[in-house]
Amino acid sequence: MGRPISIAVAGAGLVGKRHAEAIRAAGADIGLCAIVDPVPSGEALAEQYGVPWHRSLDALFSGEHPDGVILATPNQMHSEGAMACITAGIPALVEKPFAVDVGAAETVVAAAEKAGVALLTGHHRRHNPLIRRARAELEAGAIGRVISVHVNAWLYKPEEYFEAGWRREPGAGPVFLNLIHDIDVLHYLAGAIETVYAMVSSSVRKNPVEETSVIALRFADGVLGTINVSDTIVAPWSWETTARENPAYPPTNQVCYMIGGTHGSLELPGLRVWRNRGKRSWWEPLCAEQLTHDFGDPLVHQIRQFASVIRGEEMPLCSGRDGLEALRVVDAVKKSATTGQTTSLQRPLAANVSGTPN
Ligand SMILES: NC(=O)c1ccc[n+]([C@@H]2O[C@H](COP(=O)([O-])OP(=O)(O)OC[C@H]3O[C@@H](n4cnc5c(N)ncnc54)[C@H](O)[C@@H]3O)[C@@H](O)[C@H]2O)c1
């Protein structure tokens, strides 16, 4: 048990409700203290948890002083909400995407660092015990030197998903909405992405935003990577449909990340390491070692880490900067797909994207 921590949730929609539940599940020393949302469903959620309801962050801060705030508001509100938290001196966990664009994210990160207020980004997969075990194995050299990584992210979003017009327009699409989580995992497991070459297509739905993208990556230490993402392919190979993080997606027992090294390969989310038993050779049999990991809802682990950061015990596992870095990669993908050129990532704010505390 640590010092009791009170957390307010701003945005009582789909994800805000999951955060409220995760706070309840996080332990007796962490409590939900308020719901912030301008619409009546916010009041209903506040009633359900027996906490005060506020229509805005200003109203929250004028009457209460939570230890932390979760911003589960629409993307366009993230920067404004984060700035309000920074001004109030209150640490915030900002849902992904950290901001709508790189410029806005840089402004927020710079303001937080100047004010000394901790920010986290809601790339919750870093908090999944299986990802943390994968990183520990890679660091321990379980597959030798990492040479290449591959991410498959094929999903099928049904027609009704696109009835909301914004989902058909630039600013939506599977790269920005979904793949940004995979990019953060790649940063965590393989280090900073330096160069991107991307092609996009929307040949089926013909919406202005992409439905499929193929992306080639170069990481800082020479590791190469490929990503194949689509929201118009019926397939079992995506994090959403394999990792069992969210019960909304019926799971398959398939693989979606492959990490290849000089002495073996790691498949995720199955957490199996493939190696030759003796001599390394394509003529020798390959054996799979099943690694184990703790279980637990990454959202709950994320809340516990947020509380530890608030208490000053830990650095954010996924900081505001990490959210900014994932946005930079998305931005580079868009630029490369538009220009047909390989795009190098510019990092005016020195980056630390691998999760090691600064
Ligand atoms: N981490 C994840 O896996 C994940 C998954 C889905 C969505 N998200 C992100 O979470 C955020 C919310 O997504 P959602 O699907 O819950 O959206 P939603 O539309 O279901 O809910 C958003 C809520 O925010 C409220 N809101 C709007 N303006 C507000 C303001 N100024 N202050 C407080 N509340 C305000 C709305 O009334 C609504 O209730 C988005 O940024 C989204 O990208 C993250």
Short mmCIF file of N, CA, C and O in Angstrom, two decimals, residues 35-40 43 52-60:
data_model
loop_
_atom_site.label_atom_id
_atom_site.label_comp_id
_atom_site.label_asym_id
_atom_site.label_seq_id
_atom_site.Cartn_x
_atom_site.Cartn_y
_atom_site.Cartn_z
N ILE A 35 -15.71 12.59 -12.13
CA ILE A 35 -15.88 12.41 -13.58
C ILE A 35 -16.10 13.79 -14.18
O ILE A 35 -16.88 14.59 -13.66
N VAL A 36 -15.41 14.03 -15.31
CA VAL A 36 -15.55 15.30 -16.02
C VAL A 36 -16.06 15.01 -17.42
O VAL A 36 -15.41 14.27 -18.18
N ASP A 37 -17.20 15.54 -17.75
CA ASP A 37 -17.75 15.36 -19.11
C ASP A 37 -18.93 16.32 -19.24
O ASP A 37 -19.76 16.40 -18.32
N PRO A 38 -19.02 17.05 -20.35
CA PRO A 38 -20.10 18.04 -20.45
C PRO A 38 -21.49 17.43 -20.65
O PRO A 38 -22.49 18.12 -20.47
N VAL A 39 -21.58 16.18 -21.03
CA VAL A 39 -22.89 15.61 -21.38
C VAL A 39 -23.44 14.74 -20.25
O VAL A 39 -22.69 14.26 -19.40
N PRO A 40 -24.78 14.51 -20.23
CA PRO A 40 -25.41 13.81 -19.10
C PRO A 40 -24.88 12.40 -18.84
O PRO A 40 -24.93 11.92 -17.71
N GLU A 43 -22.68 12.48 -16.01
CA GLU A 43 -23.35 12.52 -14.70
C GLU A 43 -23.76 11.10 -14.29
O GLU A 43 -23.60 10.70 -13.13
N PRO A 52 -18.28 13.06 -7.51
CA PRO A 52 -18.81 14.30 -8.11
C PRO A 52 -18.66 14.31 -9.63
O PRO A 52 -17.74 13.71 -10.18
N TRP A 53 -19.60 15.03 -10.27
CA TRP A 53 -19.57 15.21 -11.74
C TRP A 53 -19.27 16.67 -12.02
O TRP A 53 -19.87 17.57 -11.40
N HIS A 54 -18.34 16.91 -12.95
CA HIS A 54 -18.03 18.28 -13.38
C HIS A 54 -18.17 18.35 -14.90
O HIS A 54 -17.85 17.38 -15.58
N ARG A 55 -18.59 19.54 -15.38
CA ARG A 55 -18.78 19.68 -16.83
C ARG A 55 -17.48 20.02 -17.56
O ARG A 55 -17.40 19.93 -18.77
N SER A 56 -16.46 20.48 -16.82
CA SER A 56 -15.20 20.86 -17.47
C SER A 56 -14.05 20.69 -16.50
O SER A 56 -14.26 20.60 -15.27
N LEU A 57 -12.82 20.67 -17.05
CA LEU A 57 -11.64 20.59 -16.18
C LEU A 57 -11.53 21.83 -15.31
O LEU A 57 -11.14 21.75 -14.15
N ASP A 58 -11.91 23.01 -15.87
CA ASP A 58 -11.87 24.25 -15.07
C ASP A 58 -12.75 24.09 -13.83
O ASP A 58 -12.36 24.47 -12.72
N ALA A 59 -13.95 23.54 -14.03
CA ALA A 59 -14.87 23.34 -12.90
C ALA A 59 -14.27 22.36 -11.90
O ALA A 59 -14.34 22.56 -10.68
N LEU A 60 -13.62 21.29 -12.41
CA LEU A 60 -12.98 20.31 -11.52
C LEU A 60 -11.91 21.01 -10.67
O LEU A 60 -11.90 20.88 -9.44
#
